mmCIF file of C-alpha atoms in Angstrom:
data_model
loop_
_atom_site.group_PDB
_atom_site.id
_atom_site.type_symbol
_atom_site.label_atom_id
_atom_site.label_comp_id
_atom_site.label_asym_id
_atom_site.label_seq_id
_atom_site.Cartn_x
_atom_site.Cartn_y
_atom_site.Cartn_z
ATOM 1 C CA UNK A 1 97.086 85.007 116.192
ATOM 2 C CA UNK A 2 95.853 81.568 114.272
ATOM 3 C CA UNK A 3 95.762 77.790 114.631
ATOM 4 C CA UNK A 4 98.861 75.123 115.045
ATOM 5 C CA UNK A 5 97.843 71.648 113.933
ATOM 6 C CA UNK A 6 98.662 68.059 114.764
ATOM 7 C CA UNK A 7 97.433 64.780 113.549
ATOM 8 C CA UNK A 8 99.242 62.242 115.559
ATOM 9 C CA UNK A 9 99.068 57.874 113.480
ATOM 10 C CA UNK A 10 97.342 56.226 115.855
ATOM 11 C CA UNK A 11 98.433 53.667 113.392
ATOM 12 C CA UNK A 12 102.035 54.009 113.124
ATOM 13 C CA UNK A 13 101.999 50.588 115.122
ATOM 14 C CA UNK A 14 100.295 49.169 112.448
ATOM 15 C CA UNK A 15 103.271 49.900 110.259
ATOM 16 C CA UNK A 16 102.137 52.994 108.494
ATOM 17 C CA UNK A 17 99.115 51.556 106.929
ATOM 18 C CA UNK A 18 97.673 53.214 104.743
ATOM 19 C CA UNK A 19 94.843 52.472 102.539
ATOM 20 C CA UNK A 20 91.385 53.171 100.222
ATOM 21 C CA UNK A 21 89.377 50.094 100.977
ATOM 22 C CA UNK A 22 86.928 50.531 103.870
ATOM 23 C CA UNK A 23 87.073 46.532 104.374
ATOM 24 C CA UNK A 24 90.345 47.396 105.032
ATOM 25 C CA UNK A 25 90.021 50.186 107.152
ATOM 26 C CA UNK A 26 87.227 48.564 109.288
ATOM 27 C CA UNK A 27 89.611 45.978 109.946
ATOM 28 C CA UNK A 28 92.541 48.835 111.395
ATOM 29 C CA UNK A 29 90.204 50.458 113.138
ATOM 30 C CA UNK A 30 89.384 47.105 114.870
ATOM 31 C CA UNK A 31 92.782 46.482 115.453
ATOM 32 C CA UNK A 32 93.915 49.872 117.016
ATOM 33 C CA UNK A 33 94.203 49.316 120.856
ATOM 34 C CA UNK A 34 92.234 52.238 122.789
ATOM 35 C CA UNK A 35 94.384 51.692 124.347
ATOM 36 C CA UNK A 36 97.431 52.925 122.851
ATOM 37 C CA UNK A 37 95.184 55.537 120.728
ATOM 38 C CA UNK A 38 95.234 57.118 124.281
ATOM 39 C CA UNK A 39 98.378 57.245 125.311
ATOM 40 C CA UNK A 40 99.661 58.207 121.718
ATOM 41 C CA UNK A 41 97.661 60.950 122.284
ATOM 42 C CA UNK A 42 97.938 62.023 125.072
ATOM 43 C CA UNK A 43 101.442 62.745 124.018
ATOM 44 C CA UNK A 44 100.589 63.985 121.120
ATOM 45 C CA UNK A 45 98.571 67.030 123.336
ATOM 46 C CA UNK A 46 101.773 67.747 125.545
ATOM 47 C CA UNK A 47 103.631 67.796 122.852
ATOM 48 C CA UNK A 48 101.790 70.918 121.433
ATOM 49 C CA UNK A 49 101.294 72.018 124.974
ATOM 50 C CA UNK A 50 105.430 72.238 125.231
ATOM 51 C CA UNK A 51 105.715 74.303 121.738
ATOM 52 C CA UNK A 52 106.445 78.015 122.433
ATOM 53 C CA UNK A 53 104.432 79.275 119.973
ATOM 54 C CA UNK A 54 101.570 76.925 121.423
ATOM 55 C CA UNK A 55 99.011 78.658 124.493
ATOM 56 C CA UNK A 56 98.037 75.232 126.200
ATOM 57 C CA UNK A 57 95.281 76.817 128.128
ATOM 58 C CA UNK A 58 93.639 76.981 124.805
ATOM 59 C CA UNK A 59 94.326 73.348 122.969
ATOM 60 C CA UNK A 60 91.724 71.211 121.373
ATOM 61 C CA UNK A 61 90.834 68.109 120.139
ATOM 62 C CA UNK A 62 88.555 66.765 117.243
ATOM 63 C CA UNK A 63 87.763 63.729 115.883
ATOM 64 C CA UNK A 64 85.197 61.536 114.234
ATOM 65 C CA UNK A 65 83.623 58.382 114.182
ATOM 66 C CA UNK A 66 86.146 56.023 116.124
ATOM 67 C CA UNK A 67 88.220 59.543 116.768
ATOM 68 C CA UNK A 68 85.522 61.607 118.196
ATOM 69 C CA UNK A 69 85.438 58.830 121.028
ATOM 70 C CA UNK A 70 88.819 58.412 121.224
ATOM 71 C CA UNK A 71 89.406 62.045 122.058
ATOM 72 C CA UNK A 72 86.555 62.277 124.641
ATOM 73 C CA UNK A 73 87.852 59.395 127.050
ATOM 74 C CA UNK A 74 91.046 61.930 126.759
ATOM 75 C CA UNK A 75 88.663 64.586 128.373
ATOM 76 C CA UNK A 76 86.998 61.885 130.428
ATOM 77 C CA UNK A 77 83.276 60.709 130.198
ATOM 78 C CA UNK A 78 82.199 61.274 133.525
ATOM 79 C CA UNK A 79 83.404 64.973 133.677
ATOM 80 C CA UNK A 80 81.392 66.354 130.550
ATOM 81 C CA UNK A 81 77.913 64.155 132.211
ATOM 82 C CA UNK A 82 79.284 66.269 135.565
ATOM 83 C CA UNK A 83 79.391 69.706 132.738
ATOM 84 C CA UNK A 84 75.943 68.979 131.355
ATOM 85 C CA UNK A 85 74.749 68.415 134.703
ATOM 86 C CA UNK A 86 76.737 71.542 136.603
ATOM 87 C CA UNK A 87 77.277 73.200 133.429
ATOM 88 C CA UNK A 88 74.738 73.758 130.645
ATOM 89 C CA UNK A 89 75.529 76.344 129.008
ATOM 90 C CA UNK A 90 79.345 75.611 128.725
ATOM 91 C CA UNK A 91 78.824 72.447 127.431
ATOM 92 C CA UNK A 92 76.047 73.898 124.572
ATOM 93 C CA UNK A 93 78.624 76.248 123.296
ATOM 94 C CA UNK A 94 80.646 72.986 123.351
ATOM 95 C CA UNK A 95 78.175 71.091 121.627
ATOM 96 C CA UNK A 96 77.830 73.978 118.579
ATOM 97 C CA UNK A 97 80.757 74.592 118.511
ATOM 98 C CA UNK A 98 81.735 70.908 117.789
ATOM 99 C CA UNK A 99 78.578 70.166 116.025
ATOM 100 C CA UNK A 100 80.112 73.358 113.626
ATOM 101 C CA UNK A 101 82.800 72.099 112.304
ATOM 102 C CA UNK A 102 81.832 69.069 111.522
ATOM 103 C CA UNK A 103 79.048 70.299 109.818
ATOM 104 C CA UNK A 104 82.886 72.925 108.553
ATOM 105 C CA UNK A 105 84.704 69.395 107.537
ATOM 106 C CA UNK A 106 82.345 66.789 106.311
ATOM 107 C CA UNK A 107 81.576 70.209 103.423
ATOM 108 C CA UNK A 108 85.089 69.969 102.320
ATOM 109 C CA UNK A 109 85.533 66.782 102.473
ATOM 110 C CA UNK A 110 82.390 66.978 100.482
ATOM 111 C CA UNK A 111 83.285 69.034 97.854
ATOM 112 C CA UNK A 112 86.913 68.070 97.509
ATOM 113 C CA UNK A 113 85.450 64.533 97.016
ATOM 114 C CA UNK A 114 82.711 66.055 94.496
ATOM 115 C CA UNK A 115 80.603 63.860 96.258
ATOM 116 C CA UNK A 116 77.008 65.733 96.189
ATOM 117 C CA UNK A 117 75.913 67.089 99.404
ATOM 118 C CA UNK A 118 73.298 65.201 99.867
ATOM 119 C CA UNK A 119 74.548 61.553 98.694
ATOM 120 C CA UNK A 120 77.569 60.366 98.610
ATOM 121 C CA UNK A 121 77.702 58.445 103.418
ATOM 122 C CA UNK A 122 78.526 54.178 102.850
ATOM 123 C CA UNK A 123 77.752 53.774 106.524
ATOM 124 C CA UNK A 124 78.472 49.539 106.753
ATOM 125 C CA UNK A 125 79.783 50.011 103.023
ATOM 126 C CA UNK A 126 76.017 50.743 101.771
ATOM 127 C CA UNK A 127 75.813 53.785 99.251
ATOM 128 C CA UNK A 128 72.738 56.086 100.383
ATOM 129 C CA UNK A 129 71.581 57.275 97.429
ATOM 130 C CA UNK A 130 71.598 61.016 96.535
ATOM 131 C CA UNK A 131 69.022 62.951 98.221
ATOM 132 C CA UNK A 132 68.294 59.912 100.559
ATOM 133 C CA UNK A 133 71.277 61.800 103.267
ATOM 134 C CA UNK A 134 75.320 62.064 103.291
ATOM 135 C CA UNK A 135 75.660 62.222 106.099
ATOM 136 C CA UNK A 136 77.045 59.006 108.363
ATOM 137 C CA UNK A 137 76.876 59.628 112.273
ATOM 138 C CA UNK A 138 78.205 57.355 114.486
ATOM 139 C CA UNK A 139 76.772 58.384 118.106
ATOM 140 C CA UNK A 140 78.079 54.909 120.503
ATOM 141 C CA UNK A 141 79.019 57.204 123.587
ATOM 142 C CA UNK A 142 75.332 58.467 124.062
ATOM 143 C CA UNK A 143 74.050 55.524 124.326
ATOM 144 C CA UNK A 144 75.347 56.161 128.597
ATOM 145 C CA UNK A 145 73.733 59.342 128.732
ATOM 146 C CA UNK A 146 70.261 59.694 130.099
ATOM 147 C CA UNK A 147 66.456 60.152 127.539
ATOM 148 C CA UNK A 148 67.107 64.148 129.175
ATOM 149 C CA UNK A 149 70.455 64.324 128.427
ATOM 150 C CA UNK A 150 69.830 62.894 124.804
ATOM 151 C CA UNK A 151 67.320 65.062 123.976
ATOM 152 C CA UNK A 152 68.527 68.222 125.785
ATOM 153 C CA UNK A 153 72.317 68.332 123.977
ATOM 154 C CA UNK A 154 72.247 65.267 121.318
ATOM 155 C CA UNK A 155 69.441 65.722 119.328
ATOM 156 C CA UNK A 156 69.629 69.671 118.641
ATOM 157 C CA UNK A 157 73.278 69.175 117.334
ATOM 158 C CA UNK A 158 71.744 65.978 115.447
ATOM 159 C CA UNK A 159 69.044 67.169 113.608
ATOM 160 C CA UNK A 160 71.593 70.610 112.388
ATOM 161 C CA UNK A 161 73.679 67.797 111.129
ATOM 162 C CA UNK A 162 71.285 65.568 109.392
ATOM 163 C CA UNK A 163 69.209 69.417 108.176
ATOM 164 C CA UNK A 164 72.357 70.232 106.788
ATOM 165 C CA UNK A 165 73.803 66.573 104.093
ATOM 166 C CA UNK A 166 69.450 66.363 103.851
ATOM 167 C CA UNK A 167 69.261 63.326 105.426
ATOM 168 C CA UNK A 168 71.144 60.903 107.224
ATOM 169 C CA UNK A 169 72.117 57.841 109.206
ATOM 170 C CA UNK A 170 72.745 57.664 112.716
ATOM 171 C CA UNK A 171 74.078 54.457 114.295
ATOM 172 C CA UNK A 172 74.334 53.005 117.988
ATOM 173 C CA UNK A 173 76.862 50.194 119.465
ATOM 174 C CA UNK A 174 75.796 49.252 122.677
ATOM 175 C CA UNK A 175 72.258 49.260 123.942
#
């Protein structure tokens, strides 16, 4: 028992560029082709499933911000919405697991960076002061959900994340 992890370099088509500049990171992200990212993630997933030590029925994909959107695209947003209607308990379990993993991941990153739990988020390169909130959520895909599905599946998870970090900001692209 254990875990196998694979982190594909989605920026490999951009000369494996690494930066600590938020501005340069935004330029790199905006230049990333979602089509190439999906192809690379599909290839990485197939590779991981082919390993003899991996149970191909127990492979998951995790991503944050743009990575979350790309991970969701592997499943298909439409399929997830159908599951919300047809298998709501399964989706609640999935959302609960993803929320727990996100909270643990952000907490670990904050500890490693020496950042306070309730501060240090940088939405759109604007630092949130300590005590105002320590996390920035980007919830772009939820704009296609009905208000009922959003309240049922997304609001409880976002609320948990925001409570865990003393608040924060919630970002949407779209209308």
